[in-house]
Coordinates of C-alpha atoms in Angstrom, one line a residue:
M49 CA 0.1 -0.1 0.0
F50 CA 2.8 2.3 0.7
R51 CA 4.5 1.4 -2.3
I52 CA 1.1 2.3 -4.5
C53 CA 0.7 5.5 -2.7
A54 CA 4.5 6.3 -3.2
R55 CA 4.1 5.2 -6.9
T56 CA 1.1 7.5 -7.0
G57 CA 2.6 10.3 -5.3
G58 CA 5.7 10.0 -7.8
L59 CA 3.4 10.3 -10.8
R60 CA 1.7 13.3 -9.6
A61 CA 5.1 14.8 -8.8
L62 CA 6.5 14.1 -12.4
H63 CA 2.9 15.4 -14.0
G64 CA 3.5 18.4 -11.9
A65 CA 7.1 19.0 -13.2
A66 CA 6.2 18.4 -16.7
A67 CA 3.2 20.7 -16.4
S68 CA 5.7 23.3 -15.0
R69 CA 8.0 22.7 -17.7
G70 CA 5.4 23.1 -20.3
F71 CA 4.2 26.2 -18.7
G72 CA 7.6 27.8 -18.4
T73 CA 8.1 27.0 -22.4
K74 CA 4.7 28.5 -23.3
A75 CA 5.7 31.8 -21.2
A76 CA 9.0 32.1 -22.7
A77 CA 7.9 32.4 -26.1
P78 CA 5.8 35.7 -25.8
S79 CA 8.9 37.0 -24.1
R80 CA 11.3 36.3 -26.8
L81 CA 8.8 37.9 -29.3
R82 CA 8.6 41.2 -27.3
N83 CA 12.1 41.4 -27.2
V84 CA 12.5 40.9 -31.0
V85 CA 9.7 43.5 -31.4
W86 CA 11.3 46.0 -29.2
A87 CA 14.7 45.4 -30.6
T88 CA 13.3 45.9 -34.2
S89 CA 11.5 48.9 -33.1
V90 CA 14.5 50.6 -31.6
A91 CA 16.4 49.8 -34.7
V92 CA 14.0 51.1 -36.9
L93 CA 13.3 54.5 -35.1
G94 CA 17.0 54.8 -34.6
G95 CA 17.6 54.5 -38.5
L96 CA 14.9 56.8 -39.1
G97 CA 16.0 59.3 -36.5
Y98 CA 19.5 59.2 -38.0
V99 CA 18.2 59.7 -41.5
Y100 CA 16.2 62.6 -40.2
V101 CA 18.9 64.5 -38.2
T102 CA 21.4 63.9 -40.8
D103 CA 19.2 65.4 -43.6
T104 CA 19.9 69.2 -44.4
R105 CA 16.1 69.6 -44.8
A106 CA 15.2 68.6 -41.2
G107 CA 13.8 71.4 -39.2
V108 CA 15.8 70.5 -36.1
H109 CA 18.9 72.2 -37.7
K110 CA 17.1 75.6 -38.1
Y111 CA 15.2 75.5 -35.0
V112 CA 17.3 73.8 -32.4
V113 CA 20.9 73.4 -33.4
T114 CA 21.6 76.6 -35.1
P115 CA 20.0 78.7 -32.1
L116 CA 22.1 76.7 -29.6
I117 CA 25.3 77.4 -31.9
R118 CA 24.5 81.2 -31.9
L119 CA 24.5 81.1 -27.9
M120 CA 28.4 80.6 -28.6
D121 CA 31.2 83.2 -28.9
P122 CA 30.7 83.9 -33.1
E123 CA 34.2 82.8 -34.0
D124 CA 34.2 79.7 -31.9
A125 CA 30.8 78.8 -33.3
H126 CA 32.0 79.2 -36.9
N127 CA 35.1 77.3 -36.1
L128 CA 33.0 74.4 -34.5
S129 CA 31.0 74.3 -37.6
I130 CA 34.0 73.6 -39.8
W131 CA 35.4 71.1 -37.5
C132 CA 32.1 69.4 -37.9
L133 CA 31.8 69.6 -41.5
K134 CA 35.5 68.3 -42.0
H135 CA 34.8 65.3 -39.7
G136 CA 31.5 64.1 -41.5
L137 CA 29.1 65.5 -39.0
G138 CA 27.1 67.7 -41.0
P139 CA 23.9 66.9 -42.5
V140 CA 23.7 65.6 -46.4
D141 CA 21.2 66.8 -49.3
R142 CA 19.9 63.4 -50.3
T143 CA 17.5 64.7 -53.0
D144 CA 18.8 65.2 -56.9
D145 CA 18.7 68.8 -58.0
A146 CA 15.7 69.6 -60.4
D147 CA 16.6 70.0 -63.9
V148 CA 15.4 73.6 -64.0
L149 CA 18.3 74.5 -61.6
N150 CA 21.2 72.9 -64.1
I151 CA 23.4 75.4 -65.4
E152 CA 26.7 75.6 -67.6
L153 CA 29.5 78.0 -66.5
W154 CA 33.0 78.3 -68.3
G155 CA 31.8 75.1 -70.2
K156 CA 31.5 72.9 -66.7
Q157 CA 28.0 71.7 -65.7
M158 CA 26.6 72.7 -62.3
S159 CA 23.7 70.9 -60.8
N160 CA 22.4 74.2 -59.1
P161 CA 23.5 77.6 -59.2
V162 CA 23.7 78.3 -55.4
G163 CA 27.1 78.5 -54.3
L164 CA 29.1 79.3 -51.1
A165 CA 31.0 82.6 -50.6
A166 CA 34.5 82.6 -49.6
G167 CA 35.1 83.2 -46.0
F168 CA 33.4 80.3 -44.6
D169 CA 36.1 77.7 -45.4
K170 CA 39.2 79.9 -45.5
N171 CA 41.7 76.9 -45.5
G172 CA 39.9 74.4 -47.7
E173 CA 39.2 71.7 -44.8
A174 CA 35.7 71.1 -45.4
V175 CA 35.2 71.1 -48.9
D176 CA 33.1 67.6 -49.2
G177 CA 31.4 68.5 -46.1
L178 CA 29.9 71.9 -47.7
F179 CA 29.2 70.2 -51.0
N180 CA 27.3 67.5 -48.9
L181 CA 25.0 70.5 -48.0
G182 CA 23.8 70.8 -51.5
F183 CA 25.9 73.6 -52.8
G184 CA 26.5 73.8 -56.7
A185 CA 29.9 75.4 -55.9
V186 CA 32.2 75.9 -52.9
E187 CA 34.6 78.8 -53.0
V188 CA 37.6 78.5 -50.3
G189 CA 39.7 81.2 -49.2
S190 CA 40.8 83.8 -49.2
I191 CA 44.2 82.3 -49.2
T192 CA 47.5 84.4 -49.1
P193 CA 51.1 83.4 -50.3
H194 CA 52.0 83.1 -46.6
E195 CA 50.2 82.0 -43.4
Q196 CA 48.5 84.8 -41.6
A197 CA 47.0 84.9 -38.0
G198 CA 44.7 87.9 -39.0
N199 CA 43.7 90.9 -36.7
P200 CA 43.1 90.3 -33.1
R201 CA 40.0 88.8 -31.3
P202 CA 37.2 89.6 -31.0
R203 CA 36.7 90.3 -34.7
L204 CA 33.6 88.6 -35.7
F205 CA 30.2 89.9 -34.5
R206 CA 26.4 89.3 -35.3
V207 CA 24.0 92.0 -35.7
D208 CA 20.9 89.7 -34.9
E209 CA 18.2 92.2 -35.4
S210 CA 19.3 93.0 -38.8
R211 CA 20.4 89.4 -39.5
A212 CA 23.9 90.7 -40.5
V213 CA 27.5 89.8 -39.5
I214 CA 30.5 92.2 -39.3
N215 CA 33.9 90.8 -39.5
R216 CA 37.3 92.1 -39.5
M217 CA 39.1 88.9 -39.7
G218 CA 42.0 90.0 -41.5
L219 CA 42.4 87.2 -43.9
N220 CA 43.6 84.8 -41.6
N221 CA 44.6 81.6 -43.2
D222 CA 47.3 78.8 -43.4
G223 CA 48.8 80.0 -46.6
A224 CA 48.9 78.8 -50.1
Q225 CA 51.7 75.9 -49.6
V226 CA 49.5 74.5 -46.9
C227 CA 46.1 75.1 -48.3
G228 CA 47.3 73.9 -51.8
D229 CA 48.6 70.6 -50.3
R230 CA 45.4 70.1 -48.6
I231 CA 43.4 70.8 -51.9
K232 CA 45.7 68.8 -54.2
S233 CA 45.7 65.8 -51.8
R234 CA 41.8 65.8 -51.6
F235 CA 41.7 65.9 -55.5
W236 CA 43.9 62.9 -55.8
R237 CA 42.2 61.0 -53.2
M238 CA 38.9 61.6 -54.7
L239 CA 39.9 60.5 -58.1
A240 CA 41.7 57.3 -56.7
A241 CA 38.3 56.2 -54.9
Q242 CA 36.6 56.9 -58.1
S243 CA 39.3 54.6 -60.1
R244 CA 38.6 51.8 -57.7
R245 CA 34.8 52.0 -58.2
Q246 CA 34.7 52.6 -62.1
G247 CA 37.7 50.3 -63.2
E248 CA 39.3 53.5 -64.8
T249 CA 42.7 54.7 -64.6
V250 CA 43.4 57.8 -62.2
A251 CA 44.9 59.7 -65.2
S252 CA 42.2 59.2 -67.5
L253 CA 39.7 60.4 -64.8
A254 CA 41.8 63.6 -64.1
A255 CA 41.6 64.7 -67.8
G256 CA 37.7 65.2 -67.9
V257 CA 36.6 65.6 -64.2
N258 CA 36.0 69.1 -62.7
R259 CA 38.8 70.2 -60.0
S260 CA 36.1 69.5 -57.6
A261 CA 36.5 66.1 -58.5
R262 CA 32.6 65.9 -58.6
A263 CA 30.7 65.6 -62.0
D264 CA 28.4 68.6 -61.5
R265 CA 30.1 70.6 -58.7
L266 CA 32.8 73.4 -59.0
L267 CA 35.4 74.4 -56.7
G268 CA 36.4 78.1 -56.5
V269 CA 39.7 79.3 -54.8
N270 CA 39.9 82.9 -53.8
V271 CA 43.4 84.2 -53.4
S272 CA 44.5 87.7 -51.8
K273 CA 47.4 89.6 -50.8
S274 CA 49.7 89.2 -47.6
K275 CA 49.4 92.1 -45.1
A276 CA 53.2 92.8 -45.5
S277 CA 53.0 93.2 -49.3
A278 CA 53.2 96.7 -51.2
P279 CA 49.8 98.0 -52.0
E280 CA 50.7 98.2 -55.7
S281 CA 52.0 94.9 -55.7
Y282 CA 50.1 92.0 -57.7
S283 CA 52.9 89.3 -57.4
D284 CA 50.9 87.8 -54.5
Y285 CA 47.9 87.2 -57.0
V286 CA 50.1 85.6 -59.4
D287 CA 51.9 83.5 -56.8
G288 CA 48.4 82.2 -55.4
L289 CA 47.3 81.3 -59.0
N290 CA 50.5 79.3 -59.8
E291 CA 50.3 77.6 -56.5
L292 CA 46.6 76.8 -56.5
G293 CA 45.2 77.4 -60.0
A294 CA 45.8 73.9 -61.3
Y295 CA 43.4 72.5 -58.8
A296 CA 40.5 74.9 -58.9
D297 CA 37.5 75.3 -61.4
Y298 CA 37.9 78.8 -61.0
V299 CA 40.3 81.2 -59.3
V300 CA 38.9 84.6 -57.6
I301 CA 41.1 87.8 -57.4
N302 CA 40.0 89.2 -54.2
V303 CA 41.1 93.2 -54.8
S304 CA 38.1 94.4 -52.7
C305 CA 38.7 93.2 -49.0
P306 CA 37.9 96.1 -46.8
N307 CA 39.6 94.6 -43.9
V308 CA 43.3 94.8 -45.3
K309 CA 44.7 98.2 -45.8
N310 CA 47.0 97.3 -48.5
I311 CA 44.6 96.1 -51.1
R312 CA 43.9 99.0 -53.2
A313 CA 43.3 97.4 -56.6
G314 CA 39.6 97.7 -55.9
A315 CA 39.8 101.6 -55.5
D316 CA 42.6 102.5 -57.6
V317 CA 42.0 101.9 -61.5
A318 CA 45.8 102.0 -62.5
V319 CA 46.7 99.2 -59.8
L320 CA 43.4 97.3 -60.7
E321 CA 44.6 97.3 -64.3
S322 CA 48.1 96.2 -63.8
T323 CA 46.7 93.3 -61.3
I324 CA 44.3 92.0 -63.8
A325 CA 46.8 92.1 -66.5
A326 CA 49.4 90.3 -64.6
V327 CA 47.2 87.8 -63.6
V328 CA 45.5 87.0 -66.9
R329 CA 48.8 86.7 -68.2
A330 CA 50.2 84.2 -65.6
R331 CA 47.0 82.2 -66.5
N332 CA 47.6 82.1 -70.1
Q333 CA 51.1 81.0 -69.6
M334 CA 50.0 77.9 -67.4
P335 CA 51.3 74.8 -69.3
D336 CA 48.1 72.3 -69.1
Y337 CA 45.0 73.4 -67.4
R338 CA 44.1 77.0 -67.4
P339 CA 41.4 78.0 -64.6
P340 CA 38.9 80.8 -65.3
I341 CA 39.7 84.2 -63.7
V342 CA 37.2 85.9 -61.7
L343 CA 37.4 89.4 -60.2
K344 CA 35.6 90.1 -56.9
I345 CA 34.7 93.8 -56.5
G346 CA 33.1 95.7 -53.5
P347 CA 29.4 97.3 -53.4
D348 CA 30.9 100.9 -52.6
N349 CA 31.9 101.9 -56.1
D350 CA 29.9 104.4 -57.8
H351 CA 28.7 104.0 -61.4
D352 CA 31.6 105.6 -63.3
Q353 CA 34.1 103.2 -61.2
R354 CA 31.8 100.2 -62.2
R355 CA 32.0 101.5 -65.7
L356 CA 35.8 101.3 -65.9
I357 CA 35.9 98.0 -63.9
A358 CA 33.6 96.4 -66.5
Q359 CA 35.8 97.7 -69.5
L360 CA 38.7 96.3 -67.9
A361 CA 37.2 93.1 -67.5
I362 CA 36.1 93.1 -71.2
D363 CA 39.6 94.2 -72.5
Y364 CA 41.5 91.5 -70.6
R365 CA 38.8 88.9 -71.1
V366 CA 38.2 88.2 -67.4
D367 CA 36.0 85.2 -67.1
G368 CA 33.7 86.4 -64.2
I369 CA 32.7 89.0 -61.7
I370 CA 31.7 88.5 -58.2
A371 CA 29.4 91.5 -57.0
T372 CA 30.0 92.0 -54.3
N373 CA 32.4 91.9 -51.2
T374 CA 31.5 93.0 -47.9
T375 CA 31.1 96.8 -47.0
L376 CA 32.4 99.2 -44.5
S377 CA 29.3 101.6 -44.9
R378 CA 26.2 100.9 -42.7
P379 CA 23.1 101.1 -44.7
H380 CA 20.6 103.3 -43.2
G381 CA 17.9 101.6 -41.3
M382 CA 19.7 98.9 -39.7
D383 CA 18.1 97.4 -36.7
D384 CA 20.6 97.6 -34.2
P385 CA 19.6 98.4 -30.6
N386 CA 22.9 96.9 -29.3
E387 CA 25.0 99.3 -31.5
V388 CA 27.0 96.2 -32.7
A389 CA 27.3 98.0 -36.1
L390 CA 29.5 100.5 -34.5
Q391 CA 32.1 97.9 -34.6
T392 CA 34.7 98.2 -37.4
G393 CA 34.8 95.7 -40.3
G394 CA 32.8 94.7 -43.3
L395 CA 29.2 94.3 -43.1
S396 CA 27.6 91.1 -44.8
G397 CA 24.0 89.8 -44.6
E398 CA 20.6 91.1 -45.2
P399 CA 21.3 94.9 -45.1
L400 CA 24.0 94.6 -48.0
R401 CA 21.3 92.9 -50.4
K402 CA 20.2 96.2 -52.0
M403 CA 23.8 97.4 -52.6
A404 CA 24.7 93.9 -54.1
L405 CA 21.7 93.7 -56.2
E406 CA 22.5 97.2 -57.7
T407 CA 26.1 96.4 -58.5
T408 CA 25.2 93.0 -60.2
R409 CA 22.6 94.7 -62.2
D410 CA 25.0 97.5 -63.2
M411 CA 28.0 95.1 -64.2
Y412 CA 25.6 92.9 -66.3
R413 CA 24.5 95.8 -68.2
L414 CA 27.9 97.4 -68.6
T415 CA 29.5 94.3 -69.6
K416 CA 26.3 93.6 -72.0
G417 CA 26.1 90.1 -70.6
R418 CA 29.3 89.0 -71.9
I419 CA 30.8 88.1 -68.7
P420 CA 29.1 85.8 -66.2
I421 CA 28.1 87.5 -63.0
I422 CA 28.0 86.1 -59.6
G423 CA 25.5 87.6 -57.3
C424 CA 26.6 87.6 -53.5
G425 CA 25.4 90.0 -50.7
G426 CA 22.3 89.5 -48.6
I427 CA 20.7 86.6 -50.3
S428 CA 18.7 84.5 -47.9
T429 CA 15.7 83.4 -49.8
A430 CA 14.8 81.8 -53.1
E431 CA 12.9 85.3 -53.9
D432 CA 16.4 87.1 -53.4
A433 CA 18.1 84.5 -55.5
L434 CA 15.6 84.9 -58.4
Q435 CA 16.0 88.8 -58.1
F436 CA 19.7 88.4 -58.8
A437 CA 19.3 86.1 -61.6
K438 CA 16.9 88.6 -63.3
A439 CA 19.4 91.4 -62.5
G440 CA 22.1 89.3 -64.4
A441 CA 23.5 86.8 -62.0
S442 CA 24.7 83.2 -63.7
M443 CA 25.1 82.2 -60.1
V444 CA 24.4 83.2 -56.6
Q445 CA 26.5 82.9 -53.3
I446 CA 25.4 82.8 -49.5
Y447 CA 27.1 82.7 -46.5
S448 CA 25.8 85.1 -43.6
S449 CA 22.2 83.7 -44.0
M450 CA 23.6 80.2 -42.7
T451 CA 24.6 81.9 -39.7
Y452 CA 20.8 82.6 -38.9
D453 CA 19.1 79.6 -40.4
G454 CA 21.6 76.9 -40.3
P455 CA 23.0 74.4 -42.9
G456 CA 19.6 73.7 -44.5
K457 CA 19.5 76.9 -46.1
V458 CA 20.9 76.0 -49.3
C459 CA 18.1 73.4 -50.0
E460 CA 15.6 75.8 -48.9
I461 CA 16.7 78.4 -51.4
K462 CA 16.9 75.5 -54.1
D463 CA 13.5 74.1 -53.3
G464 CA 12.0 77.6 -53.4
L465 CA 13.5 78.3 -56.7
V466 CA 11.8 75.3 -58.1
D467 CA 8.4 76.6 -57.1
L468 CA 9.1 80.2 -58.2
L469 CA 10.5 79.2 -61.9
K470 CA 7.3 77.4 -62.4
G471 CA 9.2 75.1 -65.1
R472 CA 11.1 77.7 -66.5
K473 CA 14.8 77.3 -66.4
W474 CA 17.3 79.3 -64.3
S475 CA 19.5 80.0 -67.1
D476 CA 16.7 81.5 -69.2
I477 CA 16.0 84.1 -66.7
V478 CA 19.1 85.4 -66.2
G479 CA 19.6 89.0 -67.3
E480 CA 15.7 89.2 -67.6
D481 CA 15.7 92.8 -66.2
A482 CA 17.9 94.1 -68.6
R483 CA 15.9 92.8 -71.7
S484 CA 12.5 94.2 -70.7

């Protein structure tokens, strides 16, 4: 009897254990499913979040990141932006440019006419990070033959109420040799990567590719004079061209920087003519590739001075004119309750727009549309860009507007232009005001 009871108890125990094991197995399955669902959700949301925050069109850059960065000292904020773009931490434009924005300039194709003005990437450190933002052209510099520390800090100021910037940087840069080595190294590195992908030799690629190493983007190099050079000297421009020209889609001769006292070419016609003549002559003597030469002028010239500049550009066959650089003047009506505008230095941003637009329109008419004009100064919306195109700008450049609206500004302007053009091409409206 005891054996029967024991056996019965044993069977019950075994049944209970089995039941327990069965219950445990049934409970584990939903637990594993929940873990899989949770992990998948986290991965998907994380991926979507990554795609969002690394997209130039994401509102977080304009409404969160940029206002936070503006809490910093202006120059520190600028340096942080360069560091992020240099190390691949900037957002990316993942949308192909609309066909209506495609242009041809100096026989080179550009996917869109919105470029970055010189002064942002002075040393050519963040070229690809800037192209990734969506620019059709990136202009680096201004670069002088020798390294310069520039003027003492503070030397960069924001006029928030007027969405303007004042700088007296003083052409601080690493010098032509260091910047040149950096630009050359990038060019050959990009071509080597393309060679591995496409199975073509680097030499064959180099013969047909833009100096930006991108099929539909241009890399401009802005050169200027060292502080120690004589006011009437033009040798620094020639040296800059010889050092950097072979790796530039166009070379800009900066004769109008208001923050360096020895740059007289923008105001002295005789010095300007000798400078243009020397640079064009040096370009024509380059053995192989010969980059277009572009003249950057200031906004403070009167009509007679512009007429003389236009005639010189025609006579010496300059390939383009950038209108304009910054101004030492302070346009009437600037909103500046904190009197930041009393700081000395060149003014850029929205208060400069009217002067730059007037200069663009004047230079287009004076050159009879024979020389491409690049509009620069106060452009912050698609409407602004369209105005400059109608005034005669084949291309426009922005810079200060990114200080206030962030890295998505270029895409904002491009998207707006597509809407405003209504099926027309950018190239068809260039100079429209002069034809009406």
